[in-house]
XYZ file of C-alpha atoms in Angstrom:
370
model
C 11.012 -74.375 -34.062
C 10.744 -74.229 -37.830
C 13.542 -72.964 -40.059
C 11.352 -69.986 -41.082
C 11.004 -68.842 -37.485
C 14.728 -69.189 -36.912
C 15.543 -67.069 -39.975
C 12.961 -64.490 -38.880
C 14.547 -64.136 -35.435
C 17.993 -63.780 -36.966
C 16.806 -61.002 -39.268
C 15.084 -59.265 -36.345
C 18.330 -59.234 -34.353
C 20.179 -57.737 -37.312
C 17.576 -54.963 -37.564
C 18.012 -54.102 -33.865
C 21.772 -54.057 -34.191
C 21.671 -51.771 -37.203
C 19.435 -49.380 -35.304
C 22.058 -49.050 -32.566
C 24.789 -48.500 -35.102
C 22.805 -45.768 -36.806
C 21.913 -44.039 -33.492
C 23.689 -40.930 -32.237
C 26.476 -41.934 -29.889
C 26.610 -39.652 -26.799
C 30.251 -38.956 -27.612
C 29.104 -37.404 -30.885
C 26.883 -34.873 -29.112
C 27.798 -31.585 -27.423
C 25.780 -31.392 -24.191
C 25.733 -27.728 -23.202
C 25.882 -26.998 -19.460
C 26.240 -23.197 -19.402
C 25.147 -20.661 -22.026
C 26.183 -17.014 -22.257
C 24.492 -14.318 -24.344
C 26.143 -11.080 -25.498
C 25.156 -8.512 -28.116
C 26.707 -8.930 -31.562
C 26.750 -6.534 -34.493
C 23.788 -8.380 -35.978
C 21.923 -10.275 -33.295
C 23.525 -12.135 -30.412
C 26.896 -13.663 -29.663
C 26.349 -17.006 -27.934
C 28.976 -18.746 -25.815
C 28.615 -22.409 -24.907
C 30.298 -24.451 -22.174
C 29.796 -28.151 -22.983
C 29.922 -31.101 -20.639
C 33.238 -32.943 -20.625
C 32.734 -36.162 -22.580
C 36.277 -36.422 -23.933
C 39.717 -36.711 -22.371
C 40.821 -33.444 -23.959
C 40.279 -30.090 -22.214
C 36.880 -28.450 -22.572
C 36.955 -25.248 -24.630
C 34.478 -22.419 -24.982
C 32.345 -22.692 -28.121
C 31.011 -19.559 -29.834
C 28.487 -18.750 -32.537
C 26.412 -15.736 -33.605
C 22.767 -15.567 -34.633
C 19.691 -13.391 -34.533
C 18.037 -16.191 -32.541
C 19.334 -18.978 -30.334
C 18.172 -21.527 -32.903
C 20.225 -19.794 -35.592
C 23.245 -19.654 -33.287
C 23.001 -23.400 -32.643
C 22.572 -24.115 -36.356
C 25.718 -22.075 -37.050
C 27.616 -23.928 -34.346
C 26.508 -27.284 -35.751
C 27.917 -26.322 -39.154
C 31.326 -25.627 -37.626
C 31.422 -28.299 -34.923
C 31.442 -32.049 -35.718
C 29.245 -32.677 -32.681
C 25.515 -31.966 -32.576
C 24.590 -29.323 -29.999
C 22.133 -30.437 -27.286
C 20.506 -28.068 -24.745
C 18.644 -30.686 -22.744
C 21.300 -30.625 -19.990
C 21.535 -26.833 -19.769
C 21.930 -25.667 -16.142
C 22.932 -21.983 -16.250
C 22.230 -19.050 -18.559
C 24.161 -15.764 -18.279
C 22.932 -12.515 -19.907
C 25.186 -9.522 -20.362
C 23.811 -6.128 -19.377
C 23.725 -5.004 -23.014
C 21.375 -7.870 -23.876
C 18.787 -6.640 -21.362
C 17.437 -3.882 -23.617
C 14.603 -3.780 -26.114
C 16.965 -2.721 -28.911
C 18.920 -5.965 -28.586
C 15.905 -8.136 -29.338
C 15.891 -9.431 -25.761
C 12.095 -9.816 -25.736
C 12.221 -12.120 -28.771
C 15.045 -14.093 -27.187
C 13.089 -14.482 -23.947
C 10.035 -15.680 -25.878
C 12.231 -18.212 -27.694
C 13.583 -19.538 -24.406
C 10.052 -19.789 -23.025
C 8.822 -21.763 -26.055
C 11.824 -24.060 -26.275
C 11.105 -27.737 -25.667
C 14.786 -28.378 -24.986
C 15.396 -25.808 -22.235
C 14.050 -26.623 -18.774
C 12.176 -24.058 -16.733
C 14.618 -24.867 -13.911
C 17.572 -23.324 -15.765
C 19.235 -20.810 -13.439
C 19.494 -17.253 -14.785
C 22.299 -14.795 -14.068
C 23.222 -11.367 -15.428
C 26.510 -9.529 -15.636
C 27.707 -5.996 -16.289
C 30.688 -7.596 -18.030
C 30.703 -9.759 -21.145
C 28.917 -13.042 -20.624
C 31.679 -14.767 -22.600
C 34.264 -13.489 -20.085
C 32.196 -14.962 -17.250
C 31.971 -18.316 -19.020
C 35.712 -18.327 -19.660
C 36.288 -17.627 -15.968
C 33.870 -20.441 -15.132
C 35.890 -22.828 -17.277
C 39.146 -21.752 -15.678
C 37.703 -22.018 -12.166
C 35.966 -25.319 -12.691
C 38.294 -26.839 -15.238
C 35.472 -28.545 -17.045
C 31.843 -27.454 -17.197
C 30.825 -24.767 -14.733
C 28.712 -27.229 -12.774
C 30.227 -25.840 -9.559
C 27.994 -22.767 -10.013
C 24.954 -24.992 -10.239
C 26.113 -26.784 -7.090
C 26.528 -23.409 -5.361
C 22.935 -22.404 -6.057
C 21.657 -25.846 -5.149
C 23.553 -26.159 -1.863
C 24.906 -22.819 -0.663
C 23.135 -19.748 -2.085
C 20.232 -20.075 0.343
C 22.663 -19.553 3.220
C 24.201 -16.392 1.757
C 21.709 -13.540 1.974
C 23.250 -11.356 -0.749
C 22.789 -14.094 -3.343
C 19.665 -15.802 -4.500
C 18.685 -18.134 -7.271
C 16.277 -17.253 -10.072
C 15.235 -19.902 -12.543
C 13.558 -19.322 -15.894
C 10.051 -20.175 -14.679
C 10.393 -17.957 -11.596
C 11.719 -15.072 -13.682
C 8.803 -15.303 -16.110
C 6.326 -15.361 -13.223
C 8.010 -12.303 -11.664
C 7.786 -10.398 -14.950
C 4.073 -11.160 -15.152
C 3.301 -10.228 -11.536
C 5.552 -7.162 -11.488
C 4.488 -5.605 -14.779
C 7.525 -6.581 -16.859
C 9.940 -5.788 -14.024
C 12.265 -8.130 -12.127
C 15.784 -8.645 -10.773
C 18.381 -11.033 -12.129
C 21.151 -12.234 -9.764
C 24.524 -10.732 -10.626
C 27.741 -12.507 -11.553
C 30.970 -10.571 -12.119
C 34.574 -11.179 -13.097
C 37.527 -9.357 -11.536
C 40.968 -10.250 -12.861
C 39.541 -13.534 -14.065
C 37.957 -14.371 -10.697
C 34.224 -14.886 -10.287
C 32.038 -13.236 -7.672
C 28.322 -13.533 -6.933
C 26.116 -11.006 -5.153
C 23.695 -8.223 -5.923
C 21.474 -8.049 -8.970
C 20.518 -6.202 -12.130
C 17.137 -4.434 -12.019
C 14.812 -4.532 -15.016
C 11.893 -2.155 -15.392
C 9.613 -2.674 -18.398
C 12.060 -5.327 -19.666
C 14.895 -2.785 -19.652
C 18.010 -2.759 -17.477
C 17.906 0.351 -15.286
C 20.399 -0.064 -12.430
C 22.407 -2.526 -10.344
C 21.927 -3.549 -6.737
C 25.270 -3.797 -4.994
C 25.872 -6.334 -2.231
C 24.632 -3.965 0.491
C 21.437 -3.192 -1.405
C 20.905 -6.882 -2.066
C 20.779 -7.548 1.675
C 17.755 -5.278 2.001
C 16.155 -7.048 -0.952
C 16.719 -10.398 0.782
C 14.660 -9.180 3.761
C 11.869 -8.085 1.415
C 11.924 -11.547 -0.204
C 11.897 -13.319 3.178
C 15.250 -14.845 2.207
C 17.630 -13.189 4.663
C 18.466 -16.464 6.406
C 22.212 -16.592 6.950
C 22.733 -12.824 6.791
C 25.237 -11.485 9.329
C 24.495 -7.994 10.649
C 27.021 -5.904 12.543
C 26.109 -3.062 14.862
C 27.568 -1.355 17.926
C 26.125 -0.775 21.357
C 27.541 1.341 24.187
C 29.125 -0.520 27.116
C 30.477 0.958 30.326
C 34.013 -0.108 31.207
C 36.150 0.701 34.204
C 39.826 1.611 34.377
C 42.150 2.497 37.220
C 43.677 5.960 37.428
C 46.131 7.436 39.936
C 45.246 7.930 43.616
C 43.431 4.556 43.734
C 40.321 5.775 41.957
C 38.259 4.112 39.248
C 37.010 5.894 36.122
C 34.004 4.741 34.124
C 33.952 5.334 30.380
C 31.659 4.304 27.550
C 32.911 2.308 24.575
C 31.125 1.264 21.402
C 31.197 -2.555 21.339
C 30.744 -4.199 17.899
C 28.367 -7.171 17.888
C 27.284 -9.528 15.094
C 23.942 -11.245 14.629
C 23.251 -14.167 12.299
C 19.694 -14.087 10.963
C 18.020 -17.462 11.341
C 14.616 -16.553 9.901
C 12.703 -13.564 8.644
C 9.111 -12.957 7.612
C 7.702 -10.001 5.698
C 4.084 -8.903 5.496
C 2.174 -5.862 4.255
C -0.419 -3.871 6.189
C -2.435 -1.560 3.958
C -5.320 0.871 4.156
C -6.666 3.656 1.973
C -7.496 7.092 3.321
C -9.069 9.261 0.692
C -7.143 8.738 -2.540
C -3.918 7.678 -0.810
C -2.810 4.148 -0.026
C -0.823 3.792 3.195
C 1.372 0.701 3.186
C 3.481 -0.567 6.072
C 6.032 -3.297 5.391
C 6.337 -5.371 8.554
C 9.611 -7.309 8.881
C 10.167 -9.738 11.742
C 13.549 -11.403 12.188
C 15.053 -13.856 14.644
C 18.767 -14.404 15.067
C 21.643 -15.600 17.196
C 24.405 -13.410 18.568
C 27.811 -14.464 17.296
C 30.913 -14.611 19.470
C 30.880 -13.563 23.100
C 27.951 -11.641 24.448
C 28.313 -8.743 26.877
C 27.200 -8.647 30.504
C 24.638 -5.971 29.621
C 23.111 -8.238 26.958
C 21.798 -10.578 29.630
C 19.745 -7.889 31.367
C 16.225 -7.072 30.195
C 17.250 -3.514 29.351
C 20.352 -4.732 27.513
C 18.388 -7.280 25.499
C 15.868 -4.684 24.364
C 18.653 -2.261 23.474
C 20.425 -4.932 21.464
C 17.300 -5.988 19.569
C 16.437 -2.364 18.808
C 19.952 -1.738 17.491
C 19.706 -4.657 15.062
C 16.154 -3.674 14.050
C 17.484 -0.225 13.176
C 20.267 -1.846 11.158
C 17.785 -3.919 9.138
C 15.586 -0.873 8.577
C 18.576 1.015 7.192
C 19.371 -1.826 4.774
C 15.808 -2.148 3.489
C 15.355 1.629 3.216
C 18.549 1.845 1.173
C 17.323 -0.875 -1.194
C 13.980 0.846 -1.710
C 15.694 4.192 -2.336
C 17.969 2.644 -4.966
C 14.922 1.209 -6.747
C 12.970 4.475 -6.433
C 15.843 6.553 -7.808
C 15.936 4.251 -10.844
C 12.138 4.332 -11.241
C 12.068 0.577 -10.660
C 10.132 -0.017 -7.435
C 8.064 -2.634 -9.256
C 11.178 -4.779 -9.673
C 11.574 -5.356 -5.915
C 8.048 -6.745 -5.566
C 6.268 -3.988 -3.633
C 3.694 -3.339 -6.352
C 2.893 -7.048 -6.702
C 2.372 -7.322 -2.929
C -0.014 -4.348 -2.914
C -1.999 -5.701 -5.858
C -2.787 -8.902 -3.972
C -5.207 -6.730 -1.977
C -5.795 -3.907 -4.473
C -5.635 -5.553 -7.945
C -5.923 -2.299 -9.894
C -3.274 -0.372 -7.968
C -0.602 1.349 -10.061
C 2.632 2.473 -8.383
C 3.287 5.035 -11.110
C -0.181 6.587 -11.232
C -1.765 6.239 -7.784
C -0.834 8.070 -4.571
C 0.839 5.965 -1.900
C 3.035 6.271 1.161
C 5.357 3.618 2.500
C 6.647 2.999 6.031
C 8.753 0.225 7.565
C 8.217 -1.596 10.839
C 11.045 -3.913 11.930
C 11.260 -6.143 14.997
C 14.148 -8.428 15.966
C 14.113 -11.310 18.429
C 17.565 -12.411 19.579
C 17.234 -16.058 20.636
C 20.847 -16.824 21.604
C 22.973 -14.150 23.296
C 26.301 -15.910 23.022
C 28.423 -16.698 26.039
C 30.266 -14.563 28.565
C 33.953 -15.487 28.531
């Protein structure tokens, strides 16, 4: 090898080394895991939970801006580390953000256009301050809030009053449901976090909140009620001894629980004159929890039990629909989108329609007599 080639290789190695030295060390970057958005006096108040890349405790970072980009630029001026959103897992909106006056539409468009934010980012909403939720996340997790991400990845599907909604799914729902959707709810009580229910948006505006009970009915409409536990009572005859060696028969209400293993939901529709008649058909299968009753193993008892749980489901779904109707937000629970798959021009607000529910339950496992 000639001396020229040797010198050339040496210079090339130096160039590669200098490139590494000039690169951004991961420890000099702030990788944001959870982002919270509240309303500020002028724009938004952003809260950031970064990944733990140092031995010191993770602290909540805050910055204001009329846009997310401005908020990040402000944070970068105050923080020695460069803010990175490529690892973002969770985004929490406060209720006050979900209004047109806040500039929410512009913020949503910015999130949609962002090359840094993944469409798989999980969205949550809170009636509290988003910053309070993020602080509670830090205190619960101790580091990043990744436990929430783990919950939605591994557990939420088994808890019928919670569901996950990512950015892409939310945008699709808004398009299909005429700017209406539901964001899963997160809340803080005395610093403790709770998940369940959701915030309803109609025409991009917050209108009302689904509580945990209402969310169960919504889970059946979404075909996501797997894991739900329903409780109902059925009458059972019992015998007791009374004086003079006689036996008295009395009826007691026996509480029974059913775990839903699967549910399907379909829509049967027809038009008569100018009115659309829509029947929501819900079929559910489940297993009886605990000990069954002797009556449950008879044909009559099985039918009675299945009818009792079908009535219970119908009550839950009816309640959910009534909550949405009272708020003028039926579109947000997906009924309008389902109808438009068959009648593309149908308008829930303008056209005449009537809704009925048909629910059937199949109990596969009746527990054990003990």
